Amino acid sequence: MKKAIYPGTFDPITRGHIDIIQRSLKVFDQLIIAVAKNEKKKPLFTVDERVHMIKEICREEPRVIVEPFDGLLVNYVKKKGIELVIRGMRAISDFEYEMQIALTNRKMDENFETLFFMPSIDYIYLNASVVRELAALGADLKTFVTSHVEKRLREKYPLN
Ligand code: COA
């Protein structure tokens, strides 16, 4: 059984992330979506809320497992026995950061591998910060997130 881990903060999960999940499922039999607590990013949603939103989106996909993690990614993947991590590579601007974390992780664990998927061109510009800002300003979010996530964002910014 081919398994991989897709880690991220997912604050919140966007259609760009969903695109990467769908591409990963063409290659892997099981995908663990590992939601980083990532307190340093001061997330808008709690880790439980982020996990819940992803579970809701993936509820009809039995090959997806969603769970939170805290601490070093290398320790988490070792514990799982799946040292293969998926990341999305949206543009050249992602490259330096992604290379840094992939190589740092490999320095800490020589078996650690990172596999990059390129998202659809429709989502190449998208990130969670933009989505949160648009939500705060009351913009239409349909093209960026699912209706369930849009609803959760509206609850966070009730004035809009
Ligand atoms: N489509 C749309 N947006 C995407 C995307 C895609 N395919 N892929 C990433 N993004 C966005 C995210 O929404 C996020 O946006 P934001 O910064 O505006 O909120 C940004 O790109 C990067 O976020 P994310 O993919 O969540 O990664 P991250 O950099 O927040 O976290 C971890 C990556 C969780 C893998 C990393 O922080 C980690 O490993 N943490 C554990 C601690 C650790 O081991 N640290 C040492 C690392 S060397």
PDB file of C-alpha atoms and ligand atoms in Angstrom:
ATOM      1  CA  MET A   1       0.000   0.000   0.000  1.00  0.00           C
ATOM      2  CA  LYS A   2       1.518   3.327  -1.082  1.00  0.00           C
ATOM      3  CA  LYS A   3       1.124   5.941   1.655  1.00  0.00           C
ATOM      4  CA  ALA A   4       2.124   9.585   2.012  1.00  0.00           C
ATOM      5  CA  ILE A   5       1.701  12.469   4.420  1.00  0.00           C
ATOM      6  CA  TYR A   6       0.506  15.916   3.341  1.00  0.00           C
ATOM      7  CA  PRO A   7       1.418  18.385   6.123  1.00  0.00           C
ATOM      8  CA  GLY A   8       0.391  22.008   6.405  1.00  0.00           C
ATOM      9  CA  THR A   9      -1.254  24.604   8.575  1.00  0.00           C
ATOM     10  CA  PHE A  10      -4.450  24.646   6.468  1.00  0.00           C
ATOM     11  CA  ASP A  11      -5.775  27.874   8.027  1.00  0.00           C
ATOM     12  CA  PRO A  12      -8.176  27.287   6.346  1.00  0.00           C
ATOM     13  CA  ILE A  13      -8.013  24.555   3.689  1.00  0.00           C
ATOM     14  CA  THR A  14      -8.392  26.148   0.229  1.00  0.00           C
ATOM     15  CA  ARG A  15      -9.312  24.789  -3.193  1.00  0.00           C
ATOM     16  CA  GLY A  16      -5.555  24.866  -3.896  1.00  0.00           C
ATOM     17  CA  HIS A  17      -4.944  22.366  -1.089  1.00  0.00           C
ATOM     18  CA  ILE A  18      -7.854  20.224  -2.323  1.00  0.00           C
ATOM     19  CA  ASP A  19      -6.276  20.186  -5.788  1.00  0.00           C
ATOM     20  CA  ILE A  20      -3.031  18.807  -4.270  1.00  0.00           C
ATOM     21  CA  ILE A  21      -4.997  16.188  -2.278  1.00  0.00           C
ATOM     22  CA  GLN A  22      -6.748  14.998  -5.465  1.00  0.00           C
ATOM     23  CA  ARG A  23      -3.469  14.775  -7.373  1.00  0.00           C
ATOM     24  CA  SER A  24      -1.859  12.845  -4.494  1.00  0.00           C
ATOM     25  CA  LEU A  25      -4.711  10.328  -4.464  1.00  0.00           C
ATOM     26  CA  LYS A  26      -3.959   9.464  -8.104  1.00  0.00           C
ATOM     27  CA  VAL A  27      -0.559   8.210  -6.970  1.00  0.00           C
ATOM     28  CA  PHE A  28      -1.070   7.030  -3.375  1.00  0.00           C
ATOM     29  CA  ASP A  29      -3.470   4.518  -1.819  1.00  0.00           C
ATOM     30  CA  GLN A  30      -3.619   6.366   1.464  1.00  0.00           C
ATOM     31  CA  LEU A  31      -2.981  10.003   2.348  1.00  0.00           C
ATOM     32  CA  ILE A  32      -2.590  11.334   5.867  1.00  0.00           C
ATOM     33  CA  ILE A  33      -3.354  15.031   6.039  1.00  0.00           C
ATOM     34  CA  ALA A  34      -1.305  16.238   8.991  1.00  0.00           C
ATOM     35  CA  VAL A  35      -2.535  19.533  10.367  1.00  0.00           C
ATOM     36  CA  ALA A  36       0.230  21.460  12.125  1.00  0.00           C
ATOM     37  CA  LYS A  37      -0.780  23.197  15.324  1.00  0.00           C
ATOM     38  CA  ASN A  38       1.677  25.932  14.303  1.00  0.00           C
ATOM     39  CA  GLU A  39       1.034  28.403  17.146  1.00  0.00           C
ATOM     40  CA  LYS A  40       3.760  30.683  15.816  1.00  0.00           C
ATOM     41  CA  LYS A  41       1.529  31.511  12.842  1.00  0.00           C
ATOM     42  CA  LYS A  42      -1.243  32.535  15.278  1.00  0.00           C
ATOM     43  CA  PRO A  43      -3.875  30.668  13.232  1.00  0.00           C
ATOM     44  CA  LEU A  44      -7.380  32.067  12.828  1.00  0.00           C
ATOM     45  CA  PHE A  45      -8.871  28.593  13.359  1.00  0.00           C
ATOM     46  CA  THR A  46      -7.927  26.223  16.181  1.00  0.00           C
ATOM     47  CA  VAL A  47      -6.238  23.008  15.117  1.00  0.00           C
ATOM     48  CA  ASP A  48      -9.458  21.103  15.910  1.00  0.00           C
ATOM     49  CA  GLU A  49     -11.485  23.451  13.709  1.00  0.00           C
ATOM     50  CA  ARG A  50      -8.976  23.024  10.864  1.00  0.00           C
ATOM     51  CA  VAL A  51      -9.040  19.236  11.212  1.00  0.00           C
ATOM     52  CA  HIS A  52     -12.841  19.276  11.266  1.00  0.00           C
ATOM     53  CA  MET A  53     -13.104  21.362   8.066  1.00  0.00           C
ATOM     54  CA  ILE A  54     -10.764  18.995   6.195  1.00  0.00           C
ATOM     55  CA  LYS A  55     -12.630  15.917   7.475  1.00  0.00           C
ATOM     56  CA  GLU A  56     -15.876  17.441   6.241  1.00  0.00           C
ATOM     57  CA  ILE A  57     -14.397  17.994   2.764  1.00  0.00           C
ATOM     58  CA  CYS A  58     -12.866  14.493   2.587  1.00  0.00           C
ATOM     59  CA  ARG A  59     -15.785  12.647   4.220  1.00  0.00           C
ATOM     60  CA  GLU A  60     -16.473  10.582   1.090  1.00  0.00           C
ATOM     61  CA  GLU A  61     -12.848   9.648   0.547  1.00  0.00           C
ATOM     62  CA  PRO A  62     -11.928   6.649   2.746  1.00  0.00           C
ATOM     63  CA  ARG A  63      -8.304   6.818   1.610  1.00  0.00           C
ATOM     64  CA  VAL A  64      -7.814  10.102   3.482  1.00  0.00           C
ATOM     65  CA  ILE A  65      -6.989  10.311   7.192  1.00  0.00           C
ATOM     66  CA  VAL A  66      -6.909  13.721   8.852  1.00  0.00           C
ATOM     67  CA  GLU A  67      -5.133  14.328  12.133  1.00  0.00           C
ATOM     68  CA  PRO A  68      -3.357  17.081  14.053  1.00  0.00           C
ATOM     69  CA  PHE A  69       0.342  17.103  14.849  1.00  0.00           C
ATOM     70  CA  ASP A  70       2.638  19.210  16.964  1.00  0.00           C
ATOM     71  CA  GLY A  71       6.418  19.476  17.153  1.00  0.00           C
ATOM     72  CA  LEU A  72       8.888  18.465  14.464  1.00  0.00           C
ATOM     73  CA  LEU A  73       7.555  17.022  11.213  1.00  0.00           C
ATOM     74  CA  VAL A  74      10.485  14.562  11.044  1.00  0.00           C
ATOM     75  CA  ASN A  75       9.465  13.066  14.385  1.00  0.00           C
ATOM     76  CA  TYR A  76       5.831  12.799  13.322  1.00  0.00           C
ATOM     77  CA  VAL A  77       6.614  11.023  10.014  1.00  0.00           C
ATOM     78  CA  LYS A  78       9.037   8.628  11.736  1.00  0.00           C
ATOM     79  CA  LYS A  79       6.394   7.747  14.297  1.00  0.00           C
ATOM     80  CA  LYS A  80       3.953   7.047  11.467  1.00  0.00           C
ATOM     81  CA  GLY A  81       6.538   4.999   9.575  1.00  0.00           C
ATOM     82  CA  ILE A  82       5.783   7.010   6.415  1.00  0.00           C
ATOM     83  CA  GLU A  83       8.794   9.153   5.563  1.00  0.00           C
ATOM     84  CA  LEU A  84       7.278  10.557   2.379  1.00  0.00           C
ATOM     85  CA  VAL A  85       5.800  14.019   2.446  1.00  0.00           C
ATOM     86  CA  ILE A  86       3.748  15.820  -0.199  1.00  0.00           C
ATOM     87  CA  ARG A  87       3.974  19.557  -0.745  1.00  0.00           C
ATOM     88  CA  GLY A  88       2.450  21.830  -3.369  1.00  0.00           C
ATOM     89  CA  MET A  89       4.811  23.911  -5.504  1.00  0.00           C
ATOM     90  CA  ARG A  90       2.810  26.867  -6.766  1.00  0.00           C
ATOM     91  CA  ALA A  91       5.407  29.179  -8.246  1.00  0.00           C
ATOM     92  CA  ILE A  92       9.115  29.914  -8.293  1.00  0.00           C
ATOM     93  CA  SER A  93       8.530  31.987  -5.140  1.00  0.00           C
ATOM     94  CA  ASP A  94       7.705  28.751  -3.255  1.00  0.00           C
ATOM     95  CA  PHE A  95      10.886  27.052  -4.402  1.00  0.00           C
ATOM     96  CA  GLU A  96      13.458  28.536  -2.024  1.00  0.00           C
ATOM     97  CA  TYR A  97      11.317  28.035   1.087  1.00  0.00           C
ATOM     98  CA  GLU A  98      10.294  24.514   0.095  1.00  0.00           C
ATOM     99  CA  MET A  99      13.869  23.537  -0.755  1.00  0.00           C
ATOM    100  CA  GLN A 100      15.018  24.842   2.623  1.00  0.00           C
ATOM    101  CA  ILE A 101      12.477  22.839   4.610  1.00  0.00           C
ATOM    102  CA  ALA A 102      12.845  19.704   2.467  1.00  0.00           C
ATOM    103  CA  LEU A 103      16.639  19.698   2.825  1.00  0.00           C
ATOM    104  CA  THR A 104      16.551  20.600   6.528  1.00  0.00           C
ATOM    105  CA  ASN A 105      14.158  17.736   7.149  1.00  0.00           C
ATOM    106  CA  ARG A 106      16.407  15.382   5.185  1.00  0.00           C
ATOM    107  CA  LYS A 107      19.432  16.579   7.157  1.00  0.00           C
ATOM    108  CA  MET A 108      17.615  15.525  10.337  1.00  0.00           C
ATOM    109  CA  ASP A 109      16.382  12.237   8.853  1.00  0.00           C
ATOM    110  CA  GLU A 110      18.191  10.822   5.831  1.00  0.00           C
ATOM    111  CA  ASN A 111      15.145   8.711   4.880  1.00  0.00           C
ATOM    112  CA  PHE A 112      12.865  11.759   4.684  1.00  0.00           C
ATOM    113  CA  GLU A 113      11.642  12.404   1.135  1.00  0.00           C
ATOM    114  CA  THR A 114       9.549  15.314  -0.165  1.00  0.00           C
ATOM    115  CA  LEU A 115       7.459  14.975  -3.297  1.00  0.00           C
ATOM    116  CA  PHE A 116       6.119  18.110  -4.981  1.00  0.00           C
ATOM    117  CA  PHE A 117       2.901  18.418  -6.938  1.00  0.00           C
ATOM    118  CA  MET A 118       2.126  21.401  -9.108  1.00  0.00           C
ATOM    119  CA  PRO A 119      -1.428  22.646  -8.574  1.00  0.00           C
ATOM    120  CA  SER A 120      -3.820  23.649 -11.313  1.00  0.00           C
ATOM    121  CA  ILE A 121      -3.002  27.046 -12.809  1.00  0.00           C
ATOM    122  CA  ASP A 122      -6.321  28.252 -11.361  1.00  0.00           C
ATOM    123  CA  TYR A 123      -4.853  28.110  -7.855  1.00  0.00           C
ATOM    124  CA  ILE A 124      -1.260  29.121  -8.486  1.00  0.00           C
ATOM    125  CA  TYR A 125      -1.775  32.554  -6.844  1.00  0.00           C
ATOM    126  CA  LEU A 126      -3.804  31.314  -3.899  1.00  0.00           C
ATOM    127  CA  ASN A 127      -2.785  31.137  -0.252  1.00  0.00           C
ATOM    128  CA  ALA A 128      -4.622  31.034   3.073  1.00  0.00           C
ATOM    129  CA  SER A 129      -3.593  34.598   4.067  1.00  0.00           C
ATOM    130  CA  VAL A 130      -5.292  36.019   0.977  1.00  0.00           C
ATOM    131  CA  VAL A 131      -8.416  33.987   1.726  1.00  0.00           C
ATOM    132  CA  ARG A 132      -8.510  35.228   5.346  1.00  0.00           C
ATOM    133  CA  GLU A 133      -8.043  38.830   4.232  1.00  0.00           C
ATOM    134  CA  LEU A 134     -10.811  38.550   1.628  1.00  0.00           C
ATOM    135  CA  ALA A 135     -13.099  37.009   4.258  1.00  0.00           C
ATOM    136  CA  ALA A 136     -12.366  39.836   6.693  1.00  0.00           C
ATOM    137  CA  LEU A 137     -13.294  42.335   3.986  1.00  0.00           C
ATOM    138  CA  GLY A 138     -16.499  40.538   3.054  1.00  0.00           C
ATOM    139  CA  ALA A 139     -15.481  39.370  -0.451  1.00  0.00           C
ATOM    140  CA  ASP A 140     -17.094  36.433  -2.261  1.00  0.00           C
ATOM    141  CA  LEU A 141     -15.009  33.342  -1.426  1.00  0.00           C
ATOM    142  CA  LYS A 142     -16.663  30.671  -3.599  1.00  0.00           C
ATOM    143  CA  THR A 143     -13.808  30.331  -6.064  1.00  0.00           C
ATOM    144  CA  PHE A 144     -11.221  29.937  -3.281  1.00  0.00           C
ATOM    145  CA  VAL A 145     -12.829  27.678  -0.641  1.00  0.00           C
ATOM    146  CA  THR A 146     -15.745  25.234  -0.354  1.00  0.00           C
ATOM    147  CA  SER A 147     -19.114  26.496   0.907  1.00  0.00           C
ATOM    148  CA  HIS A 148     -18.567  24.775   4.273  1.00  0.00           C
ATOM    149  CA  VAL A 149     -15.255  26.605   4.811  1.00  0.00           C
ATOM    150  CA  GLU A 150     -16.805  29.848   3.578  1.00  0.00           C
ATOM    151  CA  LYS A 151     -19.495  29.479   6.255  1.00  0.00           C
ATOM    152  CA  ARG A 152     -16.856  28.952   8.963  1.00  0.00           C
ATOM    153  CA  LEU A 153     -14.980  32.050   7.750  1.00  0.00           C
ATOM    154  CA  ARG A 154     -18.192  34.108   7.867  1.00  0.00           C
ATOM    155  CA  GLU A 155     -18.642  33.015  11.493  1.00  0.00           C
ATOM    156  CA  LYS A 156     -15.154  34.337  12.287  1.00  0.00           C
ATOM    157  CA  TYR A 157     -15.922  37.662  10.614  1.00  0.00           C
ATOM    158  CA  PRO A 158     -19.621  38.134  11.452  1.00  0.00           C
ATOM    159  CA  LEU A 159     -19.773  41.839  10.550  1.00  0.00           C
ATOM    160  CA  ASN A 160     -19.394  41.146   6.833  1.00  0.00           C
TER     161      ASN A 160
HETATM  162  N1  COA B   1      -2.779  25.958  -2.644  1.00  0.00           N
HETATM  163  C1  COA B   1      -3.056  27.073  -1.968  1.00  0.00           C
HETATM  164  N2  COA B   1      -2.333  27.508  -0.952  1.00  0.00           N
HETATM  165  C2  COA B   1      -1.291  26.765  -0.558  1.00  0.00           C
HETATM  166  C3  COA B   1      -0.958  25.575  -1.197  1.00  0.00           C
HETATM  167  C4  COA B   1      -1.753  25.176  -2.294  1.00  0.00           C
HETATM  168  N3  COA B   1      -1.514  24.083  -2.988  1.00  0.00           N
HETATM  169  N4  COA B   1       0.129  25.055  -0.588  1.00  0.00           N
HETATM  170  C5  COA B   1       0.447  25.909   0.393  1.00  0.00           C
HETATM  171  N5  COA B   1      -0.403  26.936   0.401  1.00  0.00           N
HETATM  172  C6  COA B   1      -0.341  28.124   1.247  1.00  0.00           C
HETATM  173  C7  COA B   1      -0.886  27.937   2.601  1.00  0.00           C
HETATM  174  O1  COA B   1      -2.278  28.191   2.623  1.00  0.00           O
HETATM  175  C8  COA B   1      -0.081  28.918   3.392  1.00  0.00           C
HETATM  176  O2  COA B   1      -0.594  30.218   3.254  1.00  0.00           O
HETATM  177  P1  COA B   1      -0.340  31.347   4.371  1.00  0.00           P
HETATM  178  O3  COA B   1       1.103  31.301   4.735  1.00  0.00           O
HETATM  179  O4  COA B   1      -0.748  32.572   3.655  1.00  0.00           O
HETATM  180  O5  COA B   1      -1.228  31.023   5.518  1.00  0.00           O
HETATM  181  C9  COA B   1       1.267  28.862   2.729  1.00  0.00           C
HETATM  182  O6  COA B   1       1.025  28.456   1.437  1.00  0.00           O
HETATM  183  C10 COA B   1       2.208  27.884   3.334  1.00  0.00           C
HETATM  184  O7  COA B   1       1.518  27.123   4.256  1.00  0.00           O
HETATM  185  P2  COA B   1       1.454  25.598   4.538  1.00  0.00           P
HETATM  186  O8  COA B   1       1.393  24.772   3.319  1.00  0.00           O
HETATM  187  O9  COA B   1       0.388  25.410   5.544  1.00  0.00           O
HETATM  188  O10 COA B   1       2.783  25.381   5.078  1.00  0.00           O
HETATM  189  P3  COA B   1       3.379  26.041   6.311  1.00  0.00           P
HETATM  190  O11 COA B   1       4.590  26.686   5.795  1.00  0.00           O
HETATM  191  O12 COA B   1       2.440  26.852   7.089  1.00  0.00           O
HETATM  192  O13 COA B   1       3.655  24.770   7.180  1.00  0.00           O
HETATM  193  C11 COA B   1       4.693  22.714   7.691  1.00  0.00           C
HETATM  194  C12 COA B   1       4.390  23.742   6.652  1.00  0.00           C
HETATM  195  C13 COA B   1       3.533  22.446   8.597  1.00  0.00           C
HETATM  196  C14 COA B   1       4.984  21.474   6.887  1.00  0.00           C
HETATM  197  C15 COA B   1       5.925  23.175   8.485  1.00  0.00           C
HETATM  198  O14 COA B   1       5.646  24.385   9.135  1.00  0.00           O
HETATM  199  C16 COA B   1       6.331  22.141   9.500  1.00  0.00           C
HETATM  200  O15 COA B   1       6.897  21.144   9.152  1.00  0.00           O
HETATM  201  N6  COA B   1       6.061  22.394  10.788  1.00  0.00           N
HETATM  202  C17 COA B   1       6.421  21.518  11.884  1.00  0.00           C
HETATM  203  C18 COA B   1       7.644  22.031  12.634  1.00  0.00           C
HETATM  204  C19 COA B   1       8.901  21.624  11.930  1.00  0.00           C
HETATM  205  O16 COA B   1       9.181  20.470  11.693  1.00  0.00           O
HETATM  206  N7  COA B   1       9.705  22.628  11.595  1.00  0.00           N
HETATM  207  C20 COA B   1      10.949  22.442  10.926  1.00  0.00           C
HETATM  208  C21 COA B   1      10.776  22.552   9.435  1.00  0.00           C
HETATM  209  S1  COA B   1      12.363  22.433   8.640  1.00  0.00           S
END
